[in-house]
PDB file of C-alpha atoms in Angstrom:
ATOM      1  CA  UNK Y1386      35.845  15.207  50.896  1.00 48.00           C
ATOM      2  CA  UNK Y1387      33.005  15.681  52.661  1.00 48.00           C
ATOM      3  CA  UNK Y1388      29.467  17.228  51.625  1.00 47.00           C
ATOM      4  CA  UNK Y1389      27.486  18.911  53.756  1.00 53.00           C
ATOM      5  CA  UNK Y1390      24.056  17.796  53.260  1.00 48.00           C
ATOM      6  CA  UNK Y1391      22.844  21.309  51.117  1.00 51.00           C
ATOM      7  CA  UNK Y1392      26.032  19.965  48.642  1.00 53.00           C
ATOM      8  CA  UNK Y1393      25.017  16.707  48.282  1.00 45.00           C
ATOM      9  CA  UNK Y1394      21.467  17.715  47.643  1.00 42.00           C
ATOM     10  CA  UNK Y1395      22.816  20.837  45.230  1.00 51.00           C
ATOM     11  CA  UNK Y1396      24.742  17.478  43.128  1.00 47.00           C
ATOM     12  CA  UNK Y1397      22.116  15.763  42.979  1.00 47.00           C
ATOM     13  CA  UNK Y1398      20.058  18.535  41.000  1.00 46.00           C
ATOM     14  CA  UNK Y1399      22.737  18.699  38.642  1.00 51.00           C
ATOM     15  CA  UNK Y1400      22.988  15.175  38.086  1.00 49.00           C
ATOM     16  CA  UNK Y1401      18.929  15.135  37.349  1.00 44.00           C
ATOM     17  CA  UNK Y1402      19.013  16.311  33.765  1.00 48.00           C
ATOM     18  CA  UNK Y1403      22.117  13.922  32.693  1.00 46.00           C
ATOM     19  CA  UNK Y1404      20.085  11.453  34.140  1.00 41.00           C
ATOM     20  CA  UNK Y1405      16.829  12.597  31.890  1.00 41.00           C
ATOM     21  CA  UNK Y1406      18.641  13.291  28.923  1.00 44.00           C
ATOM     22  CA  UNK Y1407      20.369   9.679  28.674  1.00 41.00           C
ATOM     23  CA  UNK Y1408      17.029   8.255  29.146  1.00 40.00           C
ATOM     24  CA  UNK Y1409      15.345  10.253  26.672  1.00 42.00           C
ATOM     25  CA  UNK Y1410      18.630   8.960  24.654  1.00 43.00           C
ATOM     26  CA  UNK Y1411      17.847   5.385  25.238  1.00 42.00           C
ATOM     27  CA  UNK Y1412      14.273   5.607  24.174  1.00 56.00           C
ATOM     28  CA  UNK Y1413      14.789   6.832  20.827  1.00 71.00           C
ATOM     29  CA  UNK Y1414      15.881   3.865  19.052  1.00 84.00           C
ATOM     30  CA  UNK Y1415      17.884   4.141  16.213  1.00 93.00           C
ATOM     31  CA  UNK Y1416      16.143   3.829  12.863  1.00 96.00           C
ATOM     32  CA  UNK Y1417      18.152   5.617  10.606  1.00 96.00           C
ATOM     33  CA  UNK Y1418      17.256   2.612   7.817  1.00 97.00           C
ATOM     34  CA  UNK Y1419      13.903   3.313   7.942  1.00 97.00           C
ATOM     35  CA  UNK Y1420      14.473   6.720   7.423  1.00 97.00           C
ATOM     36  CA  UNK Y1421      16.611   6.189   4.765  1.00 97.00           C
ATOM     37  CA  UNK Y1422      14.019   4.174   3.166  1.00 98.00           C
ATOM     38  CA  UNK Y1423      11.139   6.557   3.435  1.00 97.00           C
ATOM     39  CA  UNK Y1424      13.552   9.269   2.154  1.00 97.00           C
ATOM     40  CA  UNK Y1425      13.973   7.371  -1.347  1.00 97.00           C
ATOM     41  CA  UNK Y1426      10.970   6.555  -1.374  1.00 97.00           C
ATOM     42  CA  UNK Y1427       9.991   9.917  -0.894  1.00 96.00           C
ATOM     43  CA  UNK Y1428      12.304  11.070  -3.389  1.00 96.00           C
ATOM     44  CA  UNK Y1429      10.800   8.673  -6.061  1.00 97.00           C
ATOM     45  CA  UNK Y1430       7.708   9.331  -5.408  1.00 96.00           C
ATOM     46  CA  UNK Y1431       8.042  12.967  -6.540  1.00 96.00           C
ATOM     47  CA  UNK Y1432       9.117  11.161  -9.741  1.00 97.00           C
ATOM     48  CA  UNK Y1433       6.194  12.267 -12.310  1.00 97.00           C
ATOM     49  CA  UNK Y1434       7.403  12.650 -15.840  1.00 95.00           C
ATOM     50  CA  UNK Y1435       5.574   9.213 -16.728  1.00 96.00           C
ATOM     51  CA  UNK Y1436       2.512  11.387 -15.719  1.00 96.00           C
ATOM     52  CA  UNK Y1437       3.615  13.734 -18.184  1.00 95.00           C
ATOM     53  CA  UNK Y1438       4.475  11.937 -21.045  1.00 94.00           C
ATOM     54  CA  UNK Y1439       1.067   9.826 -20.333  1.00 95.00           C
ATOM     55  CA  UNK Y1440      -0.943  12.675 -20.761  1.00 95.00           C
ATOM     56  CA  UNK Y1441       0.286  14.165 -23.421  1.00 93.00           C
ATOM     57  CA  UNK Y1442       1.049  11.016 -25.926  1.00 93.00           C
ATOM     58  CA  UNK Y1443      -2.730  12.027 -27.914  1.00 93.00           C
ATOM     59  CA  UNK Y1444      -1.333  15.246 -28.471  1.00 91.00           C
ATOM     60  CA  UNK Y1445       2.275  13.946 -29.796  1.00 89.00           C
ATOM     61  CA  UNK Y1446       0.201  10.755 -31.866  1.00 89.00           C
ATOM     62  CA  UNK Y1447      -1.950  13.945 -34.082  1.00 89.00           C
ATOM     63  CA  UNK Y1448       1.459  14.334 -35.838  1.00 86.00           C
ATOM     64  CA  UNK Y1449       1.326  10.589 -37.580  1.00 86.00           C
ATOM     65  CA  UNK Y1450      -2.594   9.961 -37.457  1.00 88.00           C
ATOM     66  CA  UNK Y1451      -4.680  11.513 -40.252  1.00 88.00           C
ATOM     67  CA  UNK Y1452      -7.023  14.447 -39.797  1.00 89.00           C
ATOM     68  CA  UNK Y1453     -10.019  11.825 -39.415  1.00 91.00           C
ATOM     69  CA  UNK Y1454      -8.750  10.985 -35.888  1.00 92.00           C
ATOM     70  CA  UNK Y1455      -7.891  14.036 -34.261  1.00 93.00           C
ATOM     71  CA  UNK Y1456     -11.272  14.789 -32.844  1.00 93.00           C
ATOM     72  CA  UNK Y1457     -11.021  11.456 -31.367  1.00 93.00           C
ATOM     73  CA  UNK Y1458      -7.567  11.939 -29.880  1.00 93.00           C
ATOM     74  CA  UNK Y1459      -8.778  15.269 -28.906  1.00 92.00           C
ATOM     75  CA  UNK Y1460     -11.209  13.398 -26.755  1.00 94.00           C
ATOM     76  CA  UNK Y1461      -8.526  11.510 -25.244  1.00 93.00           C
ATOM     77  CA  UNK Y1462      -6.445  14.535 -24.265  1.00 92.00           C
ATOM     78  CA  UNK Y1463      -9.318  15.766 -22.151  1.00 93.00           C
ATOM     79  CA  UNK Y1464     -10.060  12.445 -20.672  1.00 92.00           C
ATOM     80  CA  UNK Y1465      -5.955  12.134 -19.857  1.00 92.00           C
ATOM     81  CA  UNK Y1466      -6.339  15.411 -18.209  1.00 91.00           C
ATOM     82  CA  UNK Y1467      -8.257  14.984 -15.389  1.00 87.00           C
ATOM     83  CA  UNK Y1468      -6.430  11.100 -15.423  1.00 89.00           C
ATOM     84  CA  UNK Y1469      -3.140  12.961 -14.958  1.00 91.00           C
ATOM     85  CA  UNK Y1470      -4.392  14.830 -11.791  1.00 87.00           C
ATOM     86  CA  UNK Y1471      -5.469  11.685 -10.275  1.00 86.00           C
ATOM     87  CA  UNK Y1472      -2.259  10.191 -11.141  1.00 92.00           C
ATOM     88  CA  UNK Y1473      -0.526  13.161  -9.204  1.00 91.00           C
ATOM     89  CA  UNK Y1474      -2.347  12.986  -6.414  1.00 88.00           C
ATOM     90  CA  UNK Y1475      -1.317   9.436  -5.680  1.00 91.00           C
ATOM     91  CA  UNK Y1476       2.324  10.385  -6.237  1.00 94.00           C
ATOM     92  CA  UNK Y1477       1.807  13.439  -3.943  1.00 91.00           C
ATOM     93  CA  UNK Y1478       0.253  11.089  -0.858  1.00 92.00           C
ATOM     94  CA  UNK Y1479       3.431   8.174  -1.034  1.00 95.00           C
ATOM     95  CA  UNK Y1480       5.198  11.218  -1.128  1.00 94.00           C
ATOM     96  CA  UNK Y1481       3.603  12.583   1.915  1.00 92.00           C
ATOM     97  CA  UNK Y1482       3.144   9.515   3.750  1.00 95.00           C
ATOM     98  CA  UNK Y1483       6.835   8.446   3.167  1.00 97.00           C
ATOM     99  CA  UNK Y1484       7.842  11.657   4.593  1.00 95.00           C
ATOM    100  CA  UNK Y1485       6.030  11.653   7.198  1.00 96.00           C
ATOM    101  CA  UNK Y1486       7.270   7.580   8.015  1.00 97.00           C
ATOM    102  CA  UNK Y1487      10.522   9.099   7.805  1.00 97.00           C
ATOM    103  CA  UNK Y1488      10.378  11.914  10.138  1.00 96.00           C
ATOM    104  CA  UNK Y1489       9.018   9.749  12.799  1.00 97.00           C
ATOM    105  CA  UNK Y1490      11.727   7.472  12.208  1.00 97.00           C
ATOM    106  CA  UNK Y1491      14.084  10.072  12.832  1.00 96.00           C
ATOM    107  CA  UNK Y1492      11.934  11.445  15.947  1.00 96.00           C
ATOM    108  CA  UNK Y1493      10.909  14.338  14.342  1.00 95.00           C
ATOM    109  CA  UNK Y1494       7.358  15.657  14.287  1.00 92.00           C
ATOM    110  CA  UNK Y1495       5.157  15.321  10.857  1.00 90.00           C
ATOM    111  CA  UNK Y1496       4.873  18.639   9.342  1.00 82.00           C
ATOM    112  CA  UNK Y1497       1.888  20.246   8.026  1.00 70.00           C
ATOM    113  CA  UNK Y1498       1.996  20.917   4.707  1.00 69.00           C
ATOM    114  CA  UNK Y1499      -0.380  22.314   2.025  1.00 68.00           C
ATOM    115  CA  UNK Y1500      -0.544  18.933  -0.175  1.00 67.00           C
ATOM    116  CA  UNK Y1501      -2.721  17.313   3.281  1.00 66.00           C
ATOM    117  CA  UNK Y1502      -5.522  19.796   2.122  1.00 68.00           C
ATOM    118  CA  UNK Y1503      -5.224  18.886  -1.499  1.00 68.00           C
ATOM    119  CA  UNK Y1504      -5.501  15.102  -0.346  1.00 68.00           C
ATOM    120  CA  UNK Y1505      -8.858  15.777   1.565  1.00 65.00           C
ATOM    121  CA  UNK Y1506     -10.265  17.855  -0.334  1.00 69.00           C
ATOM    122  CA  UNK Y1507      -9.910  15.391  -3.719  1.00 66.00           C
ATOM    123  CA  UNK Y1508     -11.546  12.653  -1.267  1.00 63.00           C
ATOM    124  CA  UNK Y1509     -14.372  15.051  -0.649  1.00 61.00           C
ATOM    125  CA  UNK Y1510     -14.267  16.383  -4.363  1.00 61.00           C
ATOM    126  CA  UNK Y1511     -14.987  12.624  -5.531  1.00 60.00           C
ATOM    127  CA  UNK Y1512     -12.184  12.781  -7.889  1.00 63.00           C
ATOM    128  CA  UNK Y1513     -12.095   8.494  -7.839  1.00 62.00           C
ATOM    129  CA  UNK Y1514     -13.995   6.234  -9.559  1.00 58.00           C
ATOM    130  CA  UNK Y1515     -13.089   3.841  -7.314  1.00 75.00           C
ATOM    131  CA  UNK Y1516     -15.112   3.574  -3.670  1.00 80.00           C
ATOM    132  CA  UNK Y1517     -11.718   1.727  -2.599  1.00 85.00           C
ATOM    133  CA  UNK Y1518      -9.256   4.150  -3.382  1.00 84.00           C
ATOM    134  CA  UNK Y1519     -10.983   6.955  -1.984  1.00 83.00           C
ATOM    135  CA  UNK Y1520     -11.851   5.229   1.021  1.00 87.00           C
ATOM    136  CA  UNK Y1521      -7.378   4.634   1.412  1.00 89.00           C
ATOM    137  CA  UNK Y1522      -6.700   8.557   0.051  1.00 86.00           C
ATOM    138  CA  UNK Y1523      -9.301   9.253   3.108  1.00 86.00           C
ATOM    139  CA  UNK Y1524      -7.636   6.765   5.481  1.00 90.00           C
ATOM    140  CA  UNK Y1525      -4.197   7.909   4.935  1.00 91.00           C
ATOM    141  CA  UNK Y1526      -4.814  12.143   4.805  1.00 87.00           C
ATOM    142  CA  UNK Y1527      -6.726  11.255   7.928  1.00 89.00           C
ATOM    143  CA  UNK Y1528      -3.583   9.791   9.938  1.00 92.00           C
ATOM    144  CA  UNK Y1529      -1.404  11.963   8.614  1.00 92.00           C
ATOM    145  CA  UNK Y1530      -3.704  14.882   9.845  1.00 89.00           C
ATOM    146  CA  UNK Y1531      -3.631  13.115  13.437  1.00 92.00           C
ATOM    147  CA  UNK Y1532       0.279  13.108  13.385  1.00 93.00           C
ATOM    148  CA  UNK Y1533       0.231  16.901  12.687  1.00 91.00           C
ATOM    149  CA  UNK Y1534      -2.160  17.974  15.057  1.00 90.00           C
ATOM    150  CA  UNK Y1535      -0.873  15.456  18.186  1.00 93.00           C
ATOM    151  CA  UNK Y1536       3.020  16.183  17.563  1.00 93.00           C
ATOM    152  CA  UNK Y1537       3.483  12.637  17.175  1.00 96.00           C
ATOM    153  CA  UNK Y1538       6.893  11.576  17.244  1.00 95.00           C
ATOM    154  CA  UNK Y1539       9.074   7.930  16.655  1.00 95.00           C
ATOM    155  CA  UNK Y1540       7.529   6.381  19.740  1.00 94.00           C
ATOM    156  CA  UNK Y1541       3.999   6.773  17.153  1.00 96.00           C
ATOM    157  CA  UNK Y1542       5.684   5.307  14.364  1.00 97.00           C
ATOM    158  CA  UNK Y1543       4.110   1.210  15.093  1.00 97.00           C
ATOM    159  CA  UNK Y1544       0.920   3.093  15.189  1.00 96.00           C
ATOM    160  CA  UNK Y1545       1.333   5.080  11.850  1.00 97.00           C
ATOM    161  CA  UNK Y1546       2.562   1.672   9.781  1.00 98.00           C
ATOM    162  CA  UNK Y1547      -0.199  -0.480  11.665  1.00 97.00           C
ATOM    163  CA  UNK Y1548      -3.298   1.890  10.302  1.00 96.00           C
ATOM    164  CA  UNK Y1549      -1.805   2.721   7.273  1.00 97.00           C
ATOM    165  CA  UNK Y1550      -0.219  -0.258   5.298  1.00 98.00           C
ATOM    166  CA  UNK Y1551      -3.839  -1.598   3.997  1.00 97.00           C
ATOM    167  CA  UNK Y1552      -4.657   1.662   2.362  1.00 95.00           C
ATOM    168  CA  UNK Y1553      -0.940   2.013   1.611  1.00 97.00           C
ATOM    169  CA  UNK Y1554      -1.063  -0.739  -0.294  1.00 97.00           C
ATOM    170  CA  UNK Y1555      -4.335  -0.034  -2.418  1.00 95.00           C
ATOM    171  CA  UNK Y1556      -2.461   3.528  -3.583  1.00 94.00           C
ATOM    172  CA  UNK Y1557       0.874   1.986  -4.590  1.00 97.00           C
ATOM    173  CA  UNK Y1558      -0.468  -0.990  -5.806  1.00 96.00           C
ATOM    174  CA  UNK Y1559      -3.294   1.173  -8.083  1.00 93.00           C
ATOM    175  CA  UNK Y1560      -0.678   3.667  -9.266  1.00 95.00           C
ATOM    176  CA  UNK Y1561       1.512   0.384 -10.171  1.00 96.00           C
ATOM    177  CA  UNK Y1562      -0.999  -1.150 -12.267  1.00 95.00           C
ATOM    178  CA  UNK Y1563      -1.702   2.528 -14.183  1.00 95.00           C
ATOM    179  CA  UNK Y1564       2.262   2.924 -14.781  1.00 96.00           C
ATOM    180  CA  UNK Y1565       3.101  -0.837 -15.821  1.00 96.00           C
ATOM    181  CA  UNK Y1566      -0.303  -1.605 -17.830  1.00 95.00           C
ATOM    182  CA  UNK Y1567      -1.508   1.750 -18.819  1.00 94.00           C
ATOM    183  CA  UNK Y1568       1.845   3.763 -19.456  1.00 95.00           C
ATOM    184  CA  UNK Y1569       3.577   0.630 -20.830  1.00 93.00           C
ATOM    185  CA  UNK Y1570      -0.043  -0.366 -23.162  1.00 92.00           C
ATOM    186  CA  UNK Y1571       0.176   3.457 -24.402  1.00 92.00           C
ATOM    187  CA  UNK Y1572       3.764   3.634 -25.291  1.00 93.00           C
ATOM    188  CA  UNK Y1573       3.268  -0.040 -27.717  1.00 93.00           C
ATOM    189  CA  UNK Y1574       0.311   2.151 -29.084  1.00 90.00           C
ATOM    190  CA  UNK Y1575       2.440   4.488 -29.893  1.00 91.00           C
ATOM    191  CA  UNK Y1576       5.386   2.729 -31.222  1.00 92.00           C
ATOM    192  CA  UNK Y1577       2.836   1.290 -33.466  1.00 92.00           C
ATOM    193  CA  UNK Y1578       1.650   4.600 -34.686  1.00 90.00           C
ATOM    194  CA  UNK Y1579       4.983   6.033 -35.480  1.00 91.00           C
ATOM    195  CA  UNK Y1580       6.785   2.882 -37.122  1.00 92.00           C
ATOM    196  CA  UNK Y1581       3.552   2.610 -39.487  1.00 90.00           C
ATOM    197  CA  UNK Y1582       4.030   6.502 -40.033  1.00 89.00           C
ATOM    198  CA  UNK Y1583       7.528   6.139 -41.618  1.00 90.00           C
ATOM    199  CA  UNK Y1584       7.374   3.225 -42.723  1.00 90.00           C
ATOM    200  CA  UNK Y1585       4.044   4.504 -45.044  1.00 90.00           C
ATOM    201  CA  UNK Y1586       6.312   7.430 -45.930  1.00 87.00           C
ATOM    202  CA  UNK Y1587       9.414   6.237 -46.843  1.00 88.00           C
ATOM    203  CA  UNK Y1588       7.479   3.242 -49.521  1.00 88.00           C
ATOM    204  CA  UNK Y1589       5.981   6.490 -50.909  1.00 89.00           C
ATOM    205  CA  UNK Y1590       8.997   8.518 -51.275  1.00 85.00           C
ATOM    206  CA  UNK Y1591      11.776   8.406 -54.473  1.00 86.00           C
ATOM    207  CA  UNK Y1592      14.185  10.713 -53.140  1.00 86.00           C
ATOM    208  CA  UNK Y1593      16.849   9.321 -51.226  1.00 85.00           C
ATOM    209  CA  UNK Y1594      18.616  11.412 -49.184  1.00 87.00           C
ATOM    210  CA  UNK Y1595      14.687  12.650 -48.122  1.00 85.00           C
ATOM    211  CA  UNK Y1596      14.242   8.949 -47.085  1.00 88.00           C
ATOM    212  CA  UNK Y1597      17.954   9.012 -45.061  1.00 89.00           C
ATOM    213  CA  UNK Y1598      16.857  11.941 -42.746  1.00 87.00           C
ATOM    214  CA  UNK Y1599      13.236  10.611 -42.446  1.00 86.00           C
ATOM    215  CA  UNK Y1600      14.691   7.568 -41.388  1.00 89.00           C
ATOM    216  CA  UNK Y1601      17.428   8.954 -38.910  1.00 91.00           C
ATOM    217  CA  UNK Y1602      14.392  11.050 -37.321  1.00 89.00           C
ATOM    218  CA  UNK Y1603      12.311   7.779 -37.156  1.00 91.00           C
ATOM    219  CA  UNK Y1604      14.813   6.465 -35.298  1.00 92.00           C
ATOM    220  CA  UNK Y1605      15.771   9.119 -33.178  1.00 91.00           C
ATOM    221  CA  UNK Y1606      11.771   9.117 -32.311  1.00 91.00           C
ATOM    222  CA  UNK Y1607      11.592   5.148 -31.687  1.00 93.00           C
ATOM    223  CA  UNK Y1608      14.955   5.519 -29.261  1.00 94.00           C
ATOM    224  CA  UNK Y1609      13.212   8.077 -26.960  1.00 92.00           C
ATOM    225  CA  UNK Y1610      10.040   5.447 -26.629  1.00 94.00           C
ATOM    226  CA  UNK Y1611      12.616   2.439 -26.010  1.00 94.00           C
ATOM    227  CA  UNK Y1612      14.152   4.611 -22.881  1.00 94.00           C
ATOM    228  CA  UNK Y1613      10.348   5.823 -21.444  1.00 95.00           C
ATOM    229  CA  UNK Y1614       9.413   1.650 -22.067  1.00 95.00           C
ATOM    230  CA  UNK Y1615      13.131   0.823 -19.982  1.00 96.00           C
ATOM    231  CA  UNK Y1616      12.028   4.214 -17.524  1.00 97.00           C
ATOM    232  CA  UNK Y1617       8.342   2.550 -16.588  1.00 97.00           C
ATOM    233  CA  UNK Y1618       9.777  -0.359 -16.040  1.00 97.00           C
ATOM    234  CA  UNK Y1619      12.107   0.754 -13.894  1.00 97.00           C
ATOM    235  CA  UNK Y1620       9.324   2.418 -11.881  1.00 98.00           C
ATOM    236  CA  UNK Y1621       6.831  -0.263 -11.811  1.00 98.00           C
ATOM    237  CA  UNK Y1622       9.884  -1.931  -9.795  1.00 97.00           C
ATOM    238  CA  UNK Y1623       9.604   0.535  -7.714  1.00 98.00           C
ATOM    239  CA  UNK Y1624       6.455   0.905  -6.959  1.00 98.00           C
ATOM    240  CA  UNK Y1625       6.516  -2.649  -6.463  1.00 98.00           C
ATOM    241  CA  UNK Y1626       9.872  -1.915  -3.550  1.00 97.00           C
ATOM    242  CA  UNK Y1627       8.051   0.662  -1.871  1.00 98.00           C
ATOM    243  CA  UNK Y1628       5.397  -1.466  -1.271  1.00 98.00           C
ATOM    244  CA  UNK Y1629       7.312  -4.546  -0.455  1.00 98.00           C
ATOM    245  CA  UNK Y1630       9.066  -2.426   2.178  1.00 98.00           C
ATOM    246  CA  UNK Y1631       6.117  -1.121   3.627  1.00 98.00           C
ATOM    247  CA  UNK Y1632       4.886  -4.177   4.247  1.00 98.00           C
ATOM    248  CA  UNK Y1633       8.031  -5.502   5.635  1.00 98.00           C
ATOM    249  CA  UNK Y1634       7.811  -2.720   8.110  1.00 98.00           C
ATOM    250  CA  UNK Y1635       4.216  -3.883   9.003  1.00 98.00           C
ATOM    251  CA  UNK Y1636       4.901  -7.529   9.846  1.00 98.00           C
ATOM    252  CA  UNK Y1637       8.074  -5.848  11.989  1.00 97.00           C
ATOM    253  CA  UNK Y1638       6.189  -3.127  13.598  1.00 97.00           C
ATOM    254  CA  UNK Y1639       6.629  -4.505  17.381  1.00 96.00           C
ATOM    255  CA  UNK Y1640      10.106  -4.164  16.870  1.00 96.00           C
ATOM    256  CA  UNK Y1641      11.339  -2.208  14.602  1.00 97.00           C
ATOM    257  CA  UNK Y1642      14.230  -1.652  16.085  1.00 96.00           C
ATOM    258  CA  UNK Y1643      15.270  -5.269  15.300  1.00 96.00           C
ATOM    259  CA  UNK Y1644      18.466  -5.742  13.253  1.00 96.00           C
ATOM    260  CA  UNK Y1645      17.026  -8.097  10.971  1.00 97.00           C
ATOM    261  CA  UNK Y1646      15.001  -5.431   9.958  1.00 97.00           C
ATOM    262  CA  UNK Y1647      17.012  -2.971  10.128  1.00 97.00           C
ATOM    263  CA  UNK Y1648      19.394  -4.570   7.473  1.00 97.00           C
ATOM    264  CA  UNK Y1649      16.911  -5.734   5.572  1.00 97.00           C
ATOM    265  CA  UNK Y1650      15.239  -2.262   4.565  1.00 97.00           C
ATOM    266  CA  UNK Y1651      18.839  -1.241   4.325  1.00 97.00           C
ATOM    267  CA  UNK Y1652      18.765  -3.066   1.609  1.00 97.00           C
ATOM    268  CA  UNK Y1653      15.790  -1.820  -0.103  1.00 97.00           C
ATOM    269  CA  UNK Y1654      16.800   1.374   0.095  1.00 97.00           C
ATOM    270  CA  UNK Y1655      20.205   0.767  -1.894  1.00 97.00           C
ATOM    271  CA  UNK Y1656      18.054  -0.993  -4.117  1.00 97.00           C
ATOM    272  CA  UNK Y1657      15.313   1.284  -4.671  1.00 97.00           C
ATOM    273  CA  UNK Y1658      18.477   4.184  -5.155  1.00 96.00           C
ATOM    274  CA  UNK Y1659      19.872   1.925  -7.907  1.00 96.00           C
ATOM    275  CA  UNK Y1660      16.935   1.761  -9.908  1.00 97.00           C
ATOM    276  CA  UNK Y1661      15.476   5.271  -8.921  1.00 96.00           C
ATOM    277  CA  UNK Y1662      19.731   6.301 -10.668  1.00 95.00           C
ATOM    278  CA  UNK Y1663      18.901   4.451 -13.555  1.00 93.00           C
ATOM    279  CA  UNK Y1664      15.519   6.079 -14.473  1.00 94.00           C
ATOM    280  CA  UNK Y1665      17.772   9.893 -14.174  1.00 89.00           C
ATOM    281  CA  UNK Y1666      20.377   8.334 -16.945  1.00 89.00           C
ATOM    282  CA  UNK Y1667      17.317   7.113 -19.525  1.00 81.00           C
TER     283      UNK Y1667
END
């Protein structure tokens, strides 16, 4: 079949959109393993029950402490409320950042969220006593806002990871230390307080039925503390996994579509999901 010059020109015009589409498709790498890791990390960062338990610990301990200790516990409770706000900000930062990372991995745009304003205002409001952590918050909030303003897509993922890794490690490690040492140490104190309270009452009582009921209540409280201890241990591991996974992305940032890297990220995602599922059952 012979085509006229006009017909050939029309065919070329029809082919151009297809060529462009194929070129764009080739330019967008399949980084679903990175998206999966980011999604699980985002979901994990939304788990803030441990912060709530930590902040509420002084009020719970008033049940088991003599009245002479209540004023001290009230002061601690006020300090915990302020600390709890800072801890929740760390959770929000990790959540917002990992959500942005996952969106870019999927070649979506980073969305604007009011939480970004909260993060920026936290730094301006001097919410952090540690200057290094304040700088880390400011750096990550700034890069996220830039990603929103400049409509970043997958090709900017490398830049996000490169610029954010150091401050991101600071924030995640800061939260991990508080969870592991602060939450863990506080839980040990609460356990000791309940054990002492129950032991004293049992020794002072001669009512067998009352002792049995009290023992049952004490066992129930201590069992709940045991579950929280396991949750703290699992969440500590989650934060380590998130930090290690991001470091892996940073180390491999020059070739994010490398098969070995994506396989490792997929493995990290499965490990994270397993830990998070453990927390859900406790």
